[in-house]
């Protein structure tokens, strides 16, 4: 909305009232720019915190290895196995640099999600494909109604792979089970992935890019999955179960 003397993002509220028997209309404009900027600032802060953490994890060992190698080269006389030490130090440096570059590739993938190429997809078949892709644990499929959705099959498959992967990660910790089911809800469908893991420790950071609590985790699974869900006009949520310990992910999509 823009008008003389002001432009930006505004919330418009409208109501009617009567005064002295005459109908009036009340329009209230609220400047939202400040609130939105504050939200944006917080999102950036969270992102920079996670990015910084990941970069330090690679850069700190690189610097320390470079220091040890320098000390090694200055030693007089050189220790007999200096070549082995130098070789293993350089290998570690290369591997840290590789992992940092993989991390940056993942970041690029996040920033460049293509728009969904929608087609008619049989939801039950898609779910079955995803379940068959999980070798670590037999995920139980609770059969649901036969449903067609209009969606990008590859992208939705990616979302479900991520959700099942996280559920299995959690369930393996407790030797619990994972189930997947789907249902119809008005003009939407919901796919529900439940696990019997420990549940979610801290729900605030789940969807922050690169947030992970796993040693080899990328922390982009949920962020990417939510982006895909929203690009389809749907939603993705993850919360603790209310019936027992464990987590429940709900992917909701328009049909
Ligand atoms: N089913 C789940 N149960 C408990 N915690 C979960 C579950 N799914 C996701 N999380 C938490 O959310 C974090 C981010 O998940 P994700 O974006 O998929 O990245 P990653 O799996 O690489 O860690 C995980 O590290 C974990 O702490
Ligand atoms: Mg994951």
Coordinates of N, CA, C and O in Angstrom, one line a residue, residues 121-234:
X121 N -0.4 -37.0 -8.5 CA 0.5 -38.0 -7.8 C -0.4 -38.8 -6.9 O -1.3 -38.3 -6.2
X122 N -0.2 -40.1 -6.9 CA -0.9 -41.0 -6.0 C -0.2 -41.0 -4.7 O 1.0 -41.4 -4.6
X123 N -0.8 -40.5 -3.6 CA -0.1 -40.3 -2.4 C 0.3 -41.6 -1.7 O 1.5 -41.7 -1.2
X124 N -0.5 -42.6 -1.8 CA -0.1 -43.9 -1.2 C 1.1 -44.5 -1.8 O 2.0 -45.0 -1.1
X125 N 1.2 -44.4 -3.1 CA 2.4 -44.9 -3.9 C 3.6 -44.1 -3.5 O 4.7 -44.7 -3.3
X126 N 3.5 -42.8 -3.4 CA 4.6 -42.0 -3.0 C 5.1 -42.4 -1.6 O 6.3 -42.5 -1.4
X127 N 4.2 -42.5 -0.7 CA 4.6 -42.9 0.7 C 5.3 -44.2 0.7 O 6.3 -44.4 1.3
X128 N 4.8 -45.2 -0.1 CA 5.4 -46.5 -0.1 C 6.8 -46.4 -0.7 O 7.8 -47.1 -0.2
X129 N 7.0 -45.6 -1.7 CA 8.4 -45.4 -2.3 C 9.3 -44.9 -1.2 O 10.5 -45.4 -1.1
X130 N 8.9 -43.9 -0.4 CA 9.7 -43.4 0.6 C 10.1 -44.4 1.7 O 11.2 -44.5 2.1
X131 N 9.1 -45.2 2.1 CA 9.3 -46.2 3.1 C 10.3 -47.2 2.6 O 11.2 -47.6 3.4
X132 N 10.2 -47.6 1.3 CA 11.2 -48.6 0.8 C 12.6 -48.1 0.7 O 13.5 -48.8 0.6
X133 N 12.8 -46.7 0.8 CA 14.1 -46.1 0.7 C 14.8 -46.1 2.0 O 16.0 -45.7 2.1
X134 N 14.2 -46.5 3.1 CA 14.8 -46.4 4.4 C 15.3 -47.8 4.8 O 14.5 -48.7 5.2
X135 N 16.6 -48.0 4.8 CA 17.2 -49.3 5.0 C 17.4 -49.6 6.5 O 17.5 -50.8 6.9
X136 N 17.4 -48.6 7.4 CA 17.8 -48.8 8.8 C 16.7 -49.4 9.6 O 17.0 -50.0 10.7
X137 N 15.5 -49.2 9.3 CA 14.4 -49.6 10.1 C 13.1 -49.8 9.3 O 12.9 -49.1 8.3
X138 N 12.3 -50.8 9.7 CA 11.1 -51.0 8.9 C 10.0 -50.0 9.4 O 9.5 -50.2 10.5
X139 N 9.8 -49.1 8.6 CA 8.8 -48.0 8.9 C 7.4 -48.6 8.6 O 7.1 -49.2 7.6
X140 N 6.5 -48.5 9.7 CA 5.2 -49.1 9.5 C 4.2 -48.1 8.7 O 4.1 -47.0 9.2
X141 N 3.6 -48.6 7.7 CA 2.7 -47.8 6.9 C 1.3 -48.1 7.4 O 0.9 -49.2 7.4
X142 N 0.6 -47.1 7.9 CA -0.8 -47.3 8.2 C -1.6 -46.9 7.0 O -1.6 -45.8 6.5
X143 N -2.3 -47.9 6.3 CA -3.0 -47.6 5.1 C -4.0 -46.6 5.2 O -4.8 -46.6 6.2
X144 N -4.1 -45.7 4.3 CA -5.1 -44.6 4.3 C -6.0 -44.7 3.0 O -5.8 -45.6 2.2
X145 N -6.8 -43.7 2.8 CA -7.7 -43.6 1.6 C -6.8 -43.4 0.4 O -5.7 -42.9 0.5
X146 N -7.4 -43.9 -0.8 CA -6.7 -43.6 -2.0 C -6.8 -42.2 -2.4 O -7.9 -41.7 -2.5
X147 N -5.7 -41.4 -2.5 CA -5.8 -40.0 -2.7 C -4.8 -39.6 -3.8 O -3.7 -40.0 -3.9
X148 N -5.3 -38.7 -4.7 CA -4.5 -38.0 -5.7 C -4.2 -36.6 -5.2 O -5.1 -35.9 -4.7
X149 N -2.9 -36.2 -5.3 CA -2.7 -34.8 -5.0 C -2.0 -34.2 -6.2 O -1.4 -34.9 -7.1
X150 N -2.1 -32.9 -6.3 CA -1.5 -32.2 -7.4 C -0.2 -31.5 -6.8 O -0.3 -30.5 -6.1
X151 N 0.9 -32.1 -7.1 CA 2.2 -31.7 -6.4 C 3.4 -32.1 -7.2 O 3.3 -32.9 -8.2
X152 N 4.5 -31.5 -6.9 CA 5.8 -31.9 -7.4 C 6.3 -33.2 -6.7 O 6.7 -33.1 -5.6
X153 N 6.1 -34.4 -7.4 CA 6.4 -35.6 -6.7 C 7.8 -35.7 -6.2 O 8.0 -36.1 -5.0
X154 N 8.8 -35.2 -6.9 CA 10.2 -35.3 -6.5 C 10.4 -34.5 -5.2 O 11.1 -34.9 -4.3
X155 N 9.8 -33.3 -5.2 CA 10.0 -32.4 -4.0 C 9.3 -33.0 -2.8 O 9.8 -33.0 -1.7
X156 N 8.0 -33.5 -3.0 CA 7.3 -34.0 -1.8 C 8.0 -35.3 -1.3 O 8.1 -35.5 -0.1
X157 N 8.5 -36.1 -2.2 CA 9.3 -37.3 -1.8 C 10.5 -36.8 -1.0 O 10.8 -37.4 0.1
X158 N 11.1 -35.8 -1.4 CA 12.3 -35.3 -0.6 C 11.9 -34.9 0.8 O 12.6 -35.2 1.8
X159 N 10.7 -34.2 0.9 CA 10.2 -33.8 2.2 C 10.0 -35.1 3.1 O 10.5 -35.2 4.2
X160 N 9.3 -36.1 2.5 CA 9.0 -37.3 3.3 C 10.2 -38.1 3.7 O 10.4 -38.6 4.8
X161 N 11.2 -38.1 2.7 CA 12.5 -38.7 3.0 C 13.1 -38.1 4.3 O 13.6 -38.7 5.2
X162 N 13.1 -36.7 4.3 CA 13.7 -36.0 5.4 C 13.0 -36.3 6.7 O 13.7 -36.5 7.7
X163 N 11.7 -36.3 6.7 CA 10.9 -36.5 7.9 C 11.1 -38.0 8.4 O 11.3 -38.2 9.6
X164 N 11.1 -38.9 7.5 CA 11.3 -40.3 7.9 C 12.7 -40.5 8.4 O 13.0 -41.2 9.4
X165 N 13.7 -39.9 7.7 CA 15.1 -40.0 8.2 C 15.2 -39.5 9.6 O 15.8 -40.1 10.4
X166 N 14.7 -38.3 9.9 CA 14.7 -37.7 11.2 C 14.0 -38.7 12.2 O 14.5 -38.9 13.4
X167 N 12.9 -39.2 11.9 CA 12.1 -40.1 12.8 C 12.9 -41.3 13.1 O 13.0 -41.8 14.2
X168 N 13.6 -41.9 12.0 CA 14.4 -43.1 12.3 C 15.6 -42.8 13.1 O 15.9 -43.5 14.0
X169 N 16.3 -41.6 12.8 CA 17.4 -41.2 13.7 C 16.9 -41.2 15.2 O 17.6 -41.7 16.0
X170 N 15.8 -40.6 15.4 CA 15.3 -40.5 16.8 C 14.9 -41.9 17.4 O 15.2 -42.2 18.5
X171 N 14.2 -42.7 16.5 CA 13.7 -44.0 17.0 C 14.9 -45.0 17.3 O 14.8 -45.8 18.2
X172 N 16.0 -44.9 16.5 CA 17.1 -45.8 16.7 C 17.7 -45.6 18.1 O 18.3 -46.5 18.7
X173 N 17.6 -44.4 18.6 CA 18.2 -44.0 19.9 C 17.5 -44.8 21.0 O 18.1 -45.1 22.0
X174 N 16.2 -45.1 20.8 CA 15.4 -45.7 21.9 C 14.9 -47.1 21.5 O 14.2 -47.7 22.2
X175 N 15.3 -47.5 20.3 CA 14.8 -48.8 19.7 C 13.3 -48.8 19.6 O 12.6 -49.7 19.8
X176 N 12.8 -47.6 19.3 CA 11.3 -47.4 19.1 C 10.9 -47.6 17.7 O 11.8 -48.0 16.8
X177 N 9.7 -47.4 17.4 CA 9.1 -47.6 16.1 C 8.8 -46.3 15.4 O 8.7 -45.2 16.0
X178 N 8.6 -46.4 14.1 CA 8.2 -45.2 13.3 C 7.0 -45.6 12.4 O 7.0 -46.7 11.9
X179 N 6.0 -44.7 12.4 CA 4.8 -45.0 11.6 C 4.6 -43.8 10.7 O 4.9 -42.7 11.0
X180 N 4.0 -44.1 9.5 CA 3.6 -43.1 8.6 C 2.2 -43.3 8.1 O 1.8 -44.5 7.9
X181 N 1.4 -42.3 8.1 CA 0.0 -42.4 7.7 C -0.4 -41.2 7.0 O 0.3 -40.2 7.0
X182 N -1.6 -41.3 6.3 CA -2.1 -40.1 5.6 C -3.6 -40.0 5.7 O -4.2 -41.1 5.9
X183 N -4.1 -38.8 5.7 CA -5.6 -38.7 5.7 C -6.0 -37.5 5.0 O -5.2 -36.6 4.6
X184 N -7.4 -37.4 4.8 CA -8.0 -36.3 4.0 C -8.6 -35.4 5.1 O -9.1 -35.9 6.1
X185 N -8.4 -34.1 4.9 CA -9.0 -33.2 5.8 C -9.6 -32.0 5.0 O -8.8 -31.1 4.6
X186 N -10.9 -32.1 4.7 CA -11.5 -31.0 3.8 C -10.8 -31.1 2.4 O -10.6 -32.1 1.9
X187 N -10.3 -29.9 2.0 CA -9.6 -29.9 0.7 C -8.1 -30.0 0.8 O -7.4 -29.6 -0.1
X188 N -7.7 -30.6 1.9 CA -6.3 -30.8 2.1 C -6.0 -32.2 2.4 O -6.9 -33.0 2.8
X189 N -4.7 -32.6 2.3 CA -4.3 -33.9 2.8 C -3.2 -33.7 3.8 O -2.5 -32.7 3.8
X190 N -3.1 -34.7 4.8 CA -2.1 -34.6 5.8 C -1.3 -35.9 5.8 O -1.9 -37.0 5.7
X191 N 0.0 -35.8 5.8 CA 0.9 -37.0 5.9 C 1.5 -36.8 7.3 O 2.1 -35.8 7.6
X192 N 1.4 -37.9 8.1 CA 1.8 -37.8 9.5 C 2.9 -38.8 9.8 O 2.7 -40.0 9.5
X193 N 4.1 -38.4 10.2 CA 5.2 -39.3 10.6 C 5.4 -39.2 12.1 O 5.7 -38.2 12.6
X194 N 5.2 -40.4 12.7 CA 5.3 -40.4 14.2 C 6.5 -41.3 14.6 O 6.7 -42.4 14.0
X195 N 7.2 -40.9 15.6 CA 8.3 -41.8 16.1 C 8.2 -42.0 17.6 O 7.4 -41.3 18.3
X196 N 9.0 -42.9 18.1 CA 9.0 -43.2 19.5 C 10.4 -42.9 20.1 O 10.9 -43.6 21.0
X197 N 11.0 -41.8 19.5 CA 12.3 -41.4 20.0 C 12.1 -40.6 21.3 O 11.1 -40.7 22.0
X198 N 13.2 -39.8 21.7 CA 13.1 -39.0 22.9 C 12.3 -37.8 22.8 O 12.0 -37.1 23.8
X199 N 11.8 -37.5 21.6 CA 11.1 -36.2 21.5 C 12.0 -35.0 21.2 O 13.2 -35.2 21.1
X200 N 11.4 -33.9 21.1 CA 12.1 -32.7 20.7 C 12.6 -32.0 22.0 O 11.8 -31.7 22.9
X201 N 13.9 -31.7 22.1 CA 14.4 -31.1 23.3 C 14.1 -29.6 23.3 O 13.6 -29.1 24.3
X202 N 14.4 -28.9 22.2 CA 14.3 -27.5 22.1 C 13.6 -27.1 20.8 O 14.3 -27.1 19.8
X203 N 12.3 -26.8 20.9 CA 11.6 -26.6 19.6 C 11.9 -25.2 18.9 O 11.5 -25.1 17.8
X204 N 12.6 -24.3 19.6 CA 12.8 -23.0 19.0 C 13.6 -22.9 17.7 O 13.4 -22.1 16.8
X205 N 14.6 -23.8 17.6 CA 15.6 -23.7 16.5 C 15.3 -24.7 15.4 O 16.1 -24.8 14.4
X206 N 14.3 -25.6 15.5 CA 14.1 -26.7 14.6 C 14.2 -26.3 13.1 O 14.9 -27.0 12.3
X207 N 13.6 -25.2 12.8 CA 13.5 -24.8 11.4 C 14.5 -23.7 11.0 O 14.4 -23.1 9.9
X208 N 15.5 -23.5 11.9 CA 16.6 -22.6 11.5 C 17.6 -23.3 10.6 O 18.0 -24.4 11.0
X209 N 17.9 -22.7 9.5 CA 18.9 -23.4 8.6 C 20.2 -23.7 9.3 O 20.7 -22.9 10.1
X210 N 20.6 -25.0 9.1 CA 21.9 -25.5 9.7 C 21.8 -25.8 11.2 O 22.8 -26.2 11.8
X211 N 20.6 -25.6 11.8 CA 20.6 -26.1 13.2 C 20.5 -27.6 13.2 O 19.6 -28.2 12.6
X212 N 21.4 -28.2 14.0 CA 21.4 -29.6 14.1 C 21.9 -30.0 15.5 O 22.8 -29.3 16.0
X213 N 21.4 -31.2 16.0 CA 22.0 -31.7 17.2 C 22.7 -33.0 17.0 O 23.1 -33.6 17.9
X214 N 22.9 -33.3 15.7 CA 23.5 -34.6 15.3 C 25.0 -34.4 14.9 O 25.2 -33.4 14.2
X215 N 25.9 -35.3 15.3 CA 27.3 -35.1 15.0 C 27.5 -34.9 13.5 O 28.3 -34.0 13.1
X216 N 26.9 -35.7 12.6 CA 27.1 -35.5 11.2 C 26.0 -34.8 10.5 O 25.9 -34.9 9.3
X217 N 25.1 -34.1 11.3 CA 23.9 -33.5 10.7 C 24.2 -32.3 9.8 O 25.2 -31.7 10.0
X218 N 23.3 -32.1 8.9 CA 23.4 -30.9 8.0 C 22.6 -29.8 8.5 O 22.9 -28.6 8.3
X219 N 21.5 -30.1 9.2 CA 20.6 -29.1 9.7 C 19.8 -28.3 8.6 O 19.3 -27.3 8.9
X220 N 19.7 -28.9 7.4 CA 18.9 -28.2 6.4 C 17.6 -29.0 6.1 O 16.8 -28.5 5.4
X221 N 17.5 -30.2 6.6 CA 16.4 -31.1 6.2 C 15.0 -30.4 6.5 O 14.2 -30.3 5.6
X222 N 14.9 -29.9 7.7 CA 13.6 -29.3 8.0 C 13.3 -28.0 7.4 O 12.2 -27.7 6.9
X223 N 14.4 -27.2 7.2 CA 14.2 -25.9 6.6 C 13.8 -26.1 5.1 O 12.9 -25.4 4.7
X224 N 14.5 -27.0 4.4 CA 14.2 -27.2 3.0 C 12.8 -27.8 2.9 O 12.0 -27.4 2.0
X225 N 12.5 -28.7 3.8 CA 11.1 -29.3 3.7 C 10.0 -28.3 4.0 O 9.0 -28.4 3.3
X226 N 10.2 -27.4 4.9 CA 9.2 -26.4 5.1 C 9.1 -25.5 3.9 O 8.0 -25.1 3.5
X227 N 10.2 -25.1 3.3 CA 10.2 -24.3 2.1 C 9.4 -25.0 1.0 O 8.6 -24.4 0.3
X228 N 9.6 -26.3 0.8 CA 8.9 -27.1 -0.2 C 7.4 -27.1 0.1 O 6.5 -26.8 -0.8
X229 N 7.0 -27.4 1.4 CA 5.6 -27.4 1.8 C 5.0 -26.0 1.5 O 3.9 -26.0 0.9
X230 N 5.6 -24.9 1.8 CA 5.0 -23.6 1.6 C 5.0 -23.2 0.2 O 4.0 -22.6 -0.3
X231 N 5.9 -23.7 -0.6 CA 5.9 -23.4 -2.1 C 4.7 -24.1 -2.7 O 4.2 -23.8 -3.8
X232 N 4.2 -25.2 -2.0 CA 3.0 -25.9 -2.5 C 1.7 -25.3 -1.9 O 0.6 -25.9 -2.0
X233 N 1.8 -24.2 -1.1 CA 0.7 -23.7 -0.5 C 0.3 -24.5 0.8 O -0.8 -24.4 1.3
X234 N 1.2 -25.3 1.3 CA 0.9 -26.1 2.5 C 1.7 -25.7 3.7 O 2.3 -24.6 3.7

